[in-house]
Amino acid sequence: MQLKTVCARCGHVLREGDEADGPVSHGLCLHCLPDVHDVHVEHWEHLPQEVFDSLPYGVIRLDEGGNVIAYNLAQSGLSRREPARTLGRNFFLDVAPCTNVHELVGWFEEAKRIGHAPLKTVRFLFAFPHGMQYVRLSLAFNGYDRTTTIVVDVIQEEEDDE
Ligand SMILES: [Zn+2]
């Protein structure tokens, strides 16, 4: 099986190949870690929570079953949800049912089936509990640990015509 990890925000290839050992990437390239470029961590689990929370965009991590295993402060601010209330819950079914569409869930299922997938980026009208908001959703599948990382960037009004 061809394994691959790409940056969850820009799609830059971080690691590919079938070797079982080797560095495990945390799934964001250094370009996409603007505020923490001096922090070199190899895996999400090594990323201090304060660094995770300092990222200027929302990050949600899912296990293979689609359940939330990490939820950063920016995303908590966007959704106005306490991270503790999302952990362990199914992202597509319980946390963000507006994302339970074939374009996203189909990508997720296919990524798990073949072990890798290109970065999936969609402009999406996200139904937050407090209202609708255009966001750019980027989904990256990490073939090495079979987690999925979702980055949520709010699209400002002036970008609406892009
Ligand atoms: Zn990147």
mmCIF file with all atom_site columns, C-alpha atoms and ligand atoms in Angstrom:
data_model
loop_
_atom_site.group_PDB
_atom_site.id
_atom_site.type_symbol
_atom_site.label_atom_id
_atom_site.label_alt_id
_atom_site.label_comp_id
_atom_site.label_asym_id
_atom_site.label_entity_id
_atom_site.label_seq_id
_atom_site.pdbx_PDB_ins_code
_atom_site.Cartn_x
_atom_site.Cartn_y
_atom_site.Cartn_z
_atom_site.occupancy
_atom_site.B_iso_or_equiv
_atom_site.pdbx_formal_charge
_atom_site.auth_seq_id
_atom_site.auth_comp_id
_atom_site.auth_asym_id
_atom_site.auth_atom_id
_atom_site.pdbx_PDB_model_num
ATOM   1   C  CA . MET A 1 1   ? 0.000   0.000  0.000  1.00 0.00 ? 1   MET A CA 1
ATOM   2   C  CA . GLN A 1 2   ? 1.375   3.395  -0.963 1.00 0.00 ? 2   GLN A CA 1
ATOM   3   C  CA . LEU A 1 3   ? 1.376   5.608  2.122  1.00 0.00 ? 3   LEU A CA 1
ATOM   4   C  CA . LYS A 1 4   ? 1.476   9.352  2.114  1.00 0.00 ? 4   LYS A CA 1
ATOM   5   C  CA . THR A 1 5   ? 1.105   12.363 4.372  1.00 0.00 ? 5   THR A CA 1
ATOM   6   C  CA . VAL A 1 6   ? 0.413   15.827 3.041  1.00 0.00 ? 6   VAL A CA 1
ATOM   7   C  CA . CYS A 1 7   ? 0.155   19.162 4.804  1.00 0.00 ? 7   CYS A CA 1
ATOM   8   C  CA . ALA A 1 8   ? -3.432  19.454 5.961  1.00 0.00 ? 8   ALA A CA 1
ATOM   9   C  CA . ARG A 1 9   ? -3.579  23.090 4.955  1.00 0.00 ? 9   ARG A CA 1
ATOM   10  C  CA . CYS A 1 10  ? -1.738  23.370 1.632  1.00 0.00 ? 10  CYS A CA 1
ATOM   11  C  CA . GLY A 1 11  ? -1.230  19.827 0.377  1.00 0.00 ? 11  GLY A CA 1
ATOM   12  C  CA . HIS A 1 12  ? 2.570   19.916 0.393  1.00 0.00 ? 12  HIS A CA 1
ATOM   13  C  CA . VAL A 1 13  ? 3.843   16.330 0.508  1.00 0.00 ? 13  VAL A CA 1
ATOM   14  C  CA . LEU A 1 14  ? 5.481   15.721 3.877  1.00 0.00 ? 14  LEU A CA 1
ATOM   15  C  CA . ARG A 1 15  ? 6.228   12.042 3.585  1.00 0.00 ? 15  ARG A CA 1
ATOM   16  C  CA . GLU A 1 16  ? 5.562   9.252  1.161  1.00 0.00 ? 16  GLU A CA 1
ATOM   17  C  CA . GLY A 1 17  ? 6.710   5.724  0.715  1.00 0.00 ? 17  GLY A CA 1
ATOM   18  C  CA . ASP A 1 18  ? 6.073   2.363  2.213  1.00 0.00 ? 18  ASP A CA 1
ATOM   19  C  CA . GLU A 1 19  ? 8.731   2.229  4.913  1.00 0.00 ? 19  GLU A CA 1
ATOM   20  C  CA . ALA A 1 20  ? 7.120   1.406  8.193  1.00 0.00 ? 20  ALA A CA 1
ATOM   21  C  CA . ASP A 1 21  ? 9.695   3.359  10.136 1.00 0.00 ? 21  ASP A CA 1
ATOM   22  C  CA . GLY A 1 22  ? 10.885  6.876  9.572  1.00 0.00 ? 22  GLY A CA 1
ATOM   23  C  CA . PRO A 1 23  ? 9.732   10.240 10.782 1.00 0.00 ? 23  PRO A CA 1
ATOM   24  C  CA . VAL A 1 24  ? 6.029   10.554 11.474 1.00 0.00 ? 24  VAL A CA 1
ATOM   25  C  CA . SER A 1 25  ? 4.835   13.965 10.461 1.00 0.00 ? 25  SER A CA 1
ATOM   26  C  CA . HIS A 1 26  ? 2.346   15.952 12.463 1.00 0.00 ? 26  HIS A CA 1
ATOM   27  C  CA . GLY A 1 27  ? 0.684   16.889 9.201  1.00 0.00 ? 27  GLY A CA 1
ATOM   28  C  CA . LEU A 1 28  ? 1.332   20.586 8.738  1.00 0.00 ? 28  LEU A CA 1
ATOM   29  C  CA . CYS A 1 29  ? 4.253   22.021 6.763  1.00 0.00 ? 29  CYS A CA 1
ATOM   30  C  CA . LEU A 1 30  ? 6.412   24.717 8.315  1.00 0.00 ? 30  LEU A CA 1
ATOM   31  C  CA . HIS A 1 31  ? 4.917   27.319 5.989  1.00 0.00 ? 31  HIS A CA 1
ATOM   32  C  CA . CYS A 1 32  ? 1.532   26.648 7.539  1.00 0.00 ? 32  CYS A CA 1
ATOM   33  C  CA . LEU A 1 33  ? 2.808   27.028 11.080 1.00 0.00 ? 33  LEU A CA 1
ATOM   34  C  CA . PRO A 1 34  ? 3.499   30.775 10.879 1.00 0.00 ? 34  PRO A CA 1
ATOM   35  C  CA . ASP A 1 35  ? 3.479   31.452 14.576 1.00 0.00 ? 35  ASP A CA 1
ATOM   36  C  CA . VAL A 1 36  ? 5.332   28.367 15.651 1.00 0.00 ? 36  VAL A CA 1
ATOM   37  C  CA . HIS A 1 37  ? 7.951   27.918 12.941 1.00 0.00 ? 37  HIS A CA 1
ATOM   38  C  CA . ASP A 1 38  ? 10.651  27.389 15.511 1.00 0.00 ? 38  ASP A CA 1
ATOM   39  C  CA . VAL A 1 39  ? 8.850   24.445 17.012 1.00 0.00 ? 39  VAL A CA 1
ATOM   40  C  CA . HIS A 1 40  ? 9.934   21.199 15.438 1.00 0.00 ? 40  HIS A CA 1
ATOM   41  C  CA . VAL A 1 41  ? 7.699   18.341 16.356 1.00 0.00 ? 41  VAL A CA 1
ATOM   42  C  CA . GLU A 1 42  ? 7.320   15.094 14.522 1.00 0.00 ? 42  GLU A CA 1
ATOM   43  C  CA . HIS A 1 43  ? 3.890   14.032 15.501 1.00 0.00 ? 43  HIS A CA 1
ATOM   44  C  CA . TRP A 1 44  ? 0.629   15.632 16.519 1.00 0.00 ? 44  TRP A CA 1
ATOM   45  C  CA . GLU A 1 45  ? 0.823   13.928 19.871 1.00 0.00 ? 45  GLU A CA 1
ATOM   46  C  CA . HIS A 1 46  ? 4.056   15.818 20.509 1.00 0.00 ? 46  HIS A CA 1
ATOM   47  C  CA . LEU A 1 47  ? 2.573   19.196 19.634 1.00 0.00 ? 47  LEU A CA 1
ATOM   48  C  CA . PRO A 1 48  ? 1.983   21.042 22.890 1.00 0.00 ? 48  PRO A CA 1
ATOM   49  C  CA . GLN A 1 49  ? -1.652  21.978 23.378 1.00 0.00 ? 49  GLN A CA 1
ATOM   50  C  CA . GLU A 1 50  ? -0.760  25.681 23.621 1.00 0.00 ? 50  GLU A CA 1
ATOM   51  C  CA . VAL A 1 51  ? 0.918   25.522 20.206 1.00 0.00 ? 51  VAL A CA 1
ATOM   52  C  CA . PHE A 1 52  ? -2.028  23.628 18.757 1.00 0.00 ? 52  PHE A CA 1
ATOM   53  C  CA . ASP A 1 53  ? -4.318  26.276 20.226 1.00 0.00 ? 53  ASP A CA 1
ATOM   54  C  CA . SER A 1 54  ? -2.166  29.143 18.919 1.00 0.00 ? 54  SER A CA 1
ATOM   55  C  CA . LEU A 1 55  ? -2.691  28.200 15.278 1.00 0.00 ? 55  LEU A CA 1
ATOM   56  C  CA . PRO A 1 56  ? -4.634  30.985 13.521 1.00 0.00 ? 56  PRO A CA 1
ATOM   57  C  CA . TYR A 1 57  ? -7.080  28.566 11.936 1.00 0.00 ? 57  TYR A CA 1
ATOM   58  C  CA . GLY A 1 58  ? -9.311  25.785 13.119 1.00 0.00 ? 58  GLY A CA 1
ATOM   59  C  CA . VAL A 1 59  ? -7.898  22.271 13.297 1.00 0.00 ? 59  VAL A CA 1
ATOM   60  C  CA . ILE A 1 60  ? -9.903  19.154 13.973 1.00 0.00 ? 60  ILE A CA 1
ATOM   61  C  CA . ARG A 1 61  ? -8.398  15.679 14.024 1.00 0.00 ? 61  ARG A CA 1
ATOM   62  C  CA . LEU A 1 62  ? -10.363 12.502 13.490 1.00 0.00 ? 62  LEU A CA 1
ATOM   63  C  CA . ASP A 1 63  ? -9.585  8.879  14.140 1.00 0.00 ? 63  ASP A CA 1
ATOM   64  C  CA . GLU A 1 64  ? -10.274 6.207  11.555 1.00 0.00 ? 64  GLU A CA 1
ATOM   65  C  CA . GLY A 1 65  ? -13.890 5.978  12.681 1.00 0.00 ? 65  GLY A CA 1
ATOM   66  C  CA . GLY A 1 66  ? -14.462 9.687  12.118 1.00 0.00 ? 66  GLY A CA 1
ATOM   67  C  CA . ASN A 1 67  ? -14.477 10.466 15.838 1.00 0.00 ? 67  ASN A CA 1
ATOM   68  C  CA . VAL A 1 68  ? -12.913 13.708 17.062 1.00 0.00 ? 68  VAL A CA 1
ATOM   69  C  CA . ILE A 1 69  ? -9.562  13.159 18.802 1.00 0.00 ? 69  ILE A CA 1
ATOM   70  C  CA . ALA A 1 70  ? -8.380  16.793 18.854 1.00 0.00 ? 70  ALA A CA 1
ATOM   71  C  CA . TYR A 1 71  ? -10.034 20.161 18.493 1.00 0.00 ? 71  TYR A CA 1
ATOM   72  C  CA . ASN A 1 72  ? -8.099  23.392 18.798 1.00 0.00 ? 72  ASN A CA 1
ATOM   73  C  CA . LEU A 1 73  ? -9.011  26.714 20.295 1.00 0.00 ? 73  LEU A CA 1
ATOM   74  C  CA . ALA A 1 74  ? -9.486  28.504 16.966 1.00 0.00 ? 74  ALA A CA 1
ATOM   75  C  CA . GLN A 1 75  ? -12.007 25.900 15.948 1.00 0.00 ? 75  GLN A CA 1
ATOM   76  C  CA . SER A 1 76  ? -13.643 26.102 19.335 1.00 0.00 ? 76  SER A CA 1
ATOM   77  C  CA . GLY A 1 77  ? -13.942 29.872 18.828 1.00 0.00 ? 77  GLY A CA 1
ATOM   78  C  CA . LEU A 1 78  ? -15.472 29.399 15.391 1.00 0.00 ? 78  LEU A CA 1
ATOM   79  C  CA . SER A 1 79  ? -17.965 26.811 16.473 1.00 0.00 ? 79  SER A CA 1
ATOM   80  C  CA . ARG A 1 80  ? -18.476 28.181 19.992 1.00 0.00 ? 80  ARG A CA 1
ATOM   81  C  CA . ARG A 1 81  ? -18.232 24.624 21.192 1.00 0.00 ? 81  ARG A CA 1
ATOM   82  C  CA . GLU A 1 82  ? -16.217 23.457 24.152 1.00 0.00 ? 82  GLU A CA 1
ATOM   83  C  CA . PRO A 1 83  ? -13.550 21.049 22.884 1.00 0.00 ? 83  PRO A CA 1
ATOM   84  C  CA . ALA A 1 84  ? -14.500 18.621 25.635 1.00 0.00 ? 84  ALA A CA 1
ATOM   85  C  CA . ARG A 1 85  ? -17.991 18.401 24.200 1.00 0.00 ? 85  ARG A CA 1
ATOM   86  C  CA . THR A 1 86  ? -16.698 17.299 20.792 1.00 0.00 ? 86  THR A CA 1
ATOM   87  C  CA . LEU A 1 87  ? -14.019 14.783 21.778 1.00 0.00 ? 87  LEU A CA 1
ATOM   88  C  CA . GLY A 1 88  ? -14.983 11.225 20.999 1.00 0.00 ? 88  GLY A CA 1
ATOM   89  C  CA . ARG A 1 89  ? -18.031 12.238 19.020 1.00 0.00 ? 89  ARG A CA 1
ATOM   90  C  CA . ASN A 1 90  ? -18.464 11.481 15.334 1.00 0.00 ? 90  ASN A CA 1
ATOM   91  C  CA . PHE A 1 91  ? -17.558 14.558 13.336 1.00 0.00 ? 91  PHE A CA 1
ATOM   92  C  CA . PHE A 1 92  ? -19.747 13.919 10.290 1.00 0.00 ? 92  PHE A CA 1
ATOM   93  C  CA . LEU A 1 93  ? -22.791 12.688 12.203 1.00 0.00 ? 93  LEU A CA 1
ATOM   94  C  CA . ASP A 1 94  ? -22.801 14.478 15.546 1.00 0.00 ? 94  ASP A CA 1
ATOM   95  C  CA . VAL A 1 95  ? -20.433 17.452 15.592 1.00 0.00 ? 95  VAL A CA 1
ATOM   96  C  CA . ALA A 1 96  ? -20.887 18.952 12.127 1.00 0.00 ? 96  ALA A CA 1
ATOM   97  C  CA . PRO A 1 97  ? -23.789 17.205 10.403 1.00 0.00 ? 97  PRO A CA 1
ATOM   98  C  CA . CYS A 1 98  ? -23.642 19.806 7.623  1.00 0.00 ? 98  CYS A CA 1
ATOM   99  C  CA . THR A 1 99  ? -20.458 18.037 6.471  1.00 0.00 ? 99  THR A CA 1
ATOM   100 C  CA . ASN A 1 100 ? -22.214 14.694 6.084  1.00 0.00 ? 100 ASN A CA 1
ATOM   101 C  CA . VAL A 1 101 ? -22.297 15.019 2.315  1.00 0.00 ? 101 VAL A CA 1
ATOM   102 C  CA . HIS A 1 102 ? -20.980 12.626 -0.298 1.00 0.00 ? 102 HIS A CA 1
ATOM   103 C  CA . GLU A 1 103 ? -18.204 14.978 -1.419 1.00 0.00 ? 103 GLU A CA 1
ATOM   104 C  CA . LEU A 1 104 ? -16.586 14.821 2.020  1.00 0.00 ? 104 LEU A CA 1
ATOM   105 C  CA . VAL A 1 105 ? -17.672 11.473 3.447  1.00 0.00 ? 105 VAL A CA 1
ATOM   106 C  CA . GLY A 1 106 ? -16.979 9.782  0.105  1.00 0.00 ? 106 GLY A CA 1
ATOM   107 C  CA . TRP A 1 107 ? -13.461 11.223 0.162  1.00 0.00 ? 107 TRP A CA 1
ATOM   108 C  CA . PHE A 1 108 ? -13.006 9.992  3.748  1.00 0.00 ? 108 PHE A CA 1
ATOM   109 C  CA . GLU A 1 109 ? -14.166 6.465  2.964  1.00 0.00 ? 109 GLU A CA 1
ATOM   110 C  CA . GLU A 1 110 ? -12.039 6.271  -0.189 1.00 0.00 ? 110 GLU A CA 1
ATOM   111 C  CA . ALA A 1 111 ? -8.956  7.528  1.657  1.00 0.00 ? 111 ALA A CA 1
ATOM   112 C  CA . LYS A 1 112 ? -9.363  4.790  4.256  1.00 0.00 ? 112 LYS A CA 1
ATOM   113 C  CA . ARG A 1 113 ? -9.949  2.174  1.570  1.00 0.00 ? 113 ARG A CA 1
ATOM   114 C  CA . ILE A 1 114 ? -6.834  2.883  -0.465 1.00 0.00 ? 114 ILE A CA 1
ATOM   115 C  CA . GLY A 1 115 ? -4.658  4.291  2.335  1.00 0.00 ? 115 GLY A CA 1
ATOM   116 C  CA . HIS A 1 116 ? -4.035  7.740  0.872  1.00 0.00 ? 116 HIS A CA 1
ATOM   117 C  CA . ALA A 1 117 ? -5.823  10.596 -0.801 1.00 0.00 ? 117 ALA A CA 1
ATOM   118 C  CA . PRO A 1 118 ? -5.022  13.965 -2.288 1.00 0.00 ? 118 PRO A CA 1
ATOM   119 C  CA . LEU A 1 119 ? -5.750  16.960 -0.127 1.00 0.00 ? 119 LEU A CA 1
ATOM   120 C  CA . LYS A 1 120 ? -9.445  17.684 -0.338 1.00 0.00 ? 120 LYS A CA 1
ATOM   121 C  CA . THR A 1 121 ? -10.203 21.398 -0.326 1.00 0.00 ? 121 THR A CA 1
ATOM   122 C  CA . VAL A 1 122 ? -13.713 22.737 -0.587 1.00 0.00 ? 122 VAL A CA 1
ATOM   123 C  CA . ARG A 1 123 ? -15.355 26.096 -0.133 1.00 0.00 ? 123 ARG A CA 1
ATOM   124 C  CA . PHE A 1 124 ? -18.168 25.282 2.188  1.00 0.00 ? 124 PHE A CA 1
ATOM   125 C  CA . LEU A 1 125 ? -21.095 27.063 3.766  1.00 0.00 ? 125 LEU A CA 1
ATOM   126 C  CA . PHE A 1 126 ? -20.713 25.806 7.290  1.00 0.00 ? 126 PHE A CA 1
ATOM   127 C  CA . ALA A 1 127 ? -23.786 25.642 9.496  1.00 0.00 ? 127 ALA A CA 1
ATOM   128 C  CA . PHE A 1 128 ? -22.498 26.692 12.885 1.00 0.00 ? 128 PHE A CA 1
ATOM   129 C  CA . PRO A 1 129 ? -25.011 26.642 15.732 1.00 0.00 ? 129 PRO A CA 1
ATOM   130 C  CA . HIS A 1 130 ? -25.049 30.464 15.680 1.00 0.00 ? 130 HIS A CA 1
ATOM   131 C  CA . GLY A 1 131 ? -25.363 30.890 11.935 1.00 0.00 ? 131 GLY A CA 1
ATOM   132 C  CA . MET A 1 132 ? -23.944 30.246 8.496  1.00 0.00 ? 132 MET A CA 1
ATOM   133 C  CA . GLN A 1 133 ? -20.333 31.039 7.632  1.00 0.00 ? 133 GLN A CA 1
ATOM   134 C  CA . TYR A 1 134 ? -18.320 30.456 4.460  1.00 0.00 ? 134 TYR A CA 1
ATOM   135 C  CA . VAL A 1 135 ? -15.151 28.557 5.224  1.00 0.00 ? 135 VAL A CA 1
ATOM   136 C  CA . ARG A 1 136 ? -12.435 26.757 3.314  1.00 0.00 ? 136 ARG A CA 1
ATOM   137 C  CA . LEU A 1 137 ? -12.254 23.192 4.539  1.00 0.00 ? 137 LEU A CA 1
ATOM   138 C  CA . SER A 1 138 ? -9.093  21.207 3.851  1.00 0.00 ? 138 SER A CA 1
ATOM   139 C  CA . LEU A 1 139 ? -9.042  17.519 4.666  1.00 0.00 ? 139 LEU A CA 1
ATOM   140 C  CA . ALA A 1 140 ? -5.843  15.465 4.726  1.00 0.00 ? 140 ALA A CA 1
ATOM   141 C  CA . PHE A 1 141 ? -5.558  11.761 5.359  1.00 0.00 ? 141 PHE A CA 1
ATOM   142 C  CA . ASN A 1 142 ? -2.424  10.486 7.077  1.00 0.00 ? 142 ASN A CA 1
ATOM   143 C  CA . GLY A 1 143 ? -1.823  6.990  5.769  1.00 0.00 ? 143 GLY A CA 1
ATOM   144 C  CA . TYR A 1 144 ? 0.706   6.191  8.492  1.00 0.00 ? 144 TYR A CA 1
ATOM   145 C  CA . ASP A 1 145 ? -1.553  6.544  11.487 1.00 0.00 ? 145 ASP A CA 1
ATOM   146 C  CA . ARG A 1 146 ? -4.847  6.606  9.532  1.00 0.00 ? 146 ARG A CA 1
ATOM   147 C  CA . THR A 1 147 ? -5.984  9.843  11.107 1.00 0.00 ? 147 THR A CA 1
ATOM   148 C  CA . THR A 1 148 ? -7.621  12.689 9.235  1.00 0.00 ? 148 THR A CA 1
ATOM   149 C  CA . THR A 1 149 ? -6.763  16.319 9.843  1.00 0.00 ? 149 THR A CA 1
ATOM   150 C  CA . ILE A 1 150 ? -9.274  19.011 8.928  1.00 0.00 ? 150 ILE A CA 1
ATOM   151 C  CA . VAL A 1 151 ? -8.248  22.663 8.668  1.00 0.00 ? 151 VAL A CA 1
ATOM   152 C  CA . VAL A 1 152 ? -10.937 25.331 8.743  1.00 0.00 ? 152 VAL A CA 1
ATOM   153 C  CA . ASP A 1 153 ? -10.163 28.806 7.417  1.00 0.00 ? 153 ASP A CA 1
ATOM   154 C  CA . VAL A 1 154 ? -12.876 31.434 7.550  1.00 0.00 ? 154 VAL A CA 1
ATOM   155 C  CA . ILE A 1 155 ? -13.361 33.090 4.182  1.00 0.00 ? 155 ILE A CA 1
ATOM   156 C  CA . GLN A 1 156 ? -13.657 36.828 4.564  1.00 0.00 ? 156 GLN A CA 1
ATOM   157 C  CA . GLU A 1 157 ? -16.283 38.680 2.567  1.00 0.00 ? 157 GLU A CA 1
ATOM   158 C  CA . GLU A 1 158 ? -13.770 40.295 0.221  1.00 0.00 ? 158 GLU A CA 1
ATOM   159 C  CA . GLU A 1 159 ? -12.676 36.840 -0.899 1.00 0.00 ? 159 GLU A CA 1
ATOM   160 C  CA . ASP A 1 160 ? -16.195 35.776 -1.739 1.00 0.00 ? 160 ASP A CA 1
ATOM   161 C  CA . ASP A 1 161 ? -15.841 36.426 -5.447 1.00 0.00 ? 161 ASP A CA 1
ATOM   162 C  CA . GLU A 1 162 ? -12.713 34.333 -5.902 1.00 0.00 ? 162 GLU A CA 1
HETATM 163 ZN ZN . ZN  B 2 .   ? 1.270   23.657 4.401  1.00 0.00 ? 1   ZN  B ZN 1
#
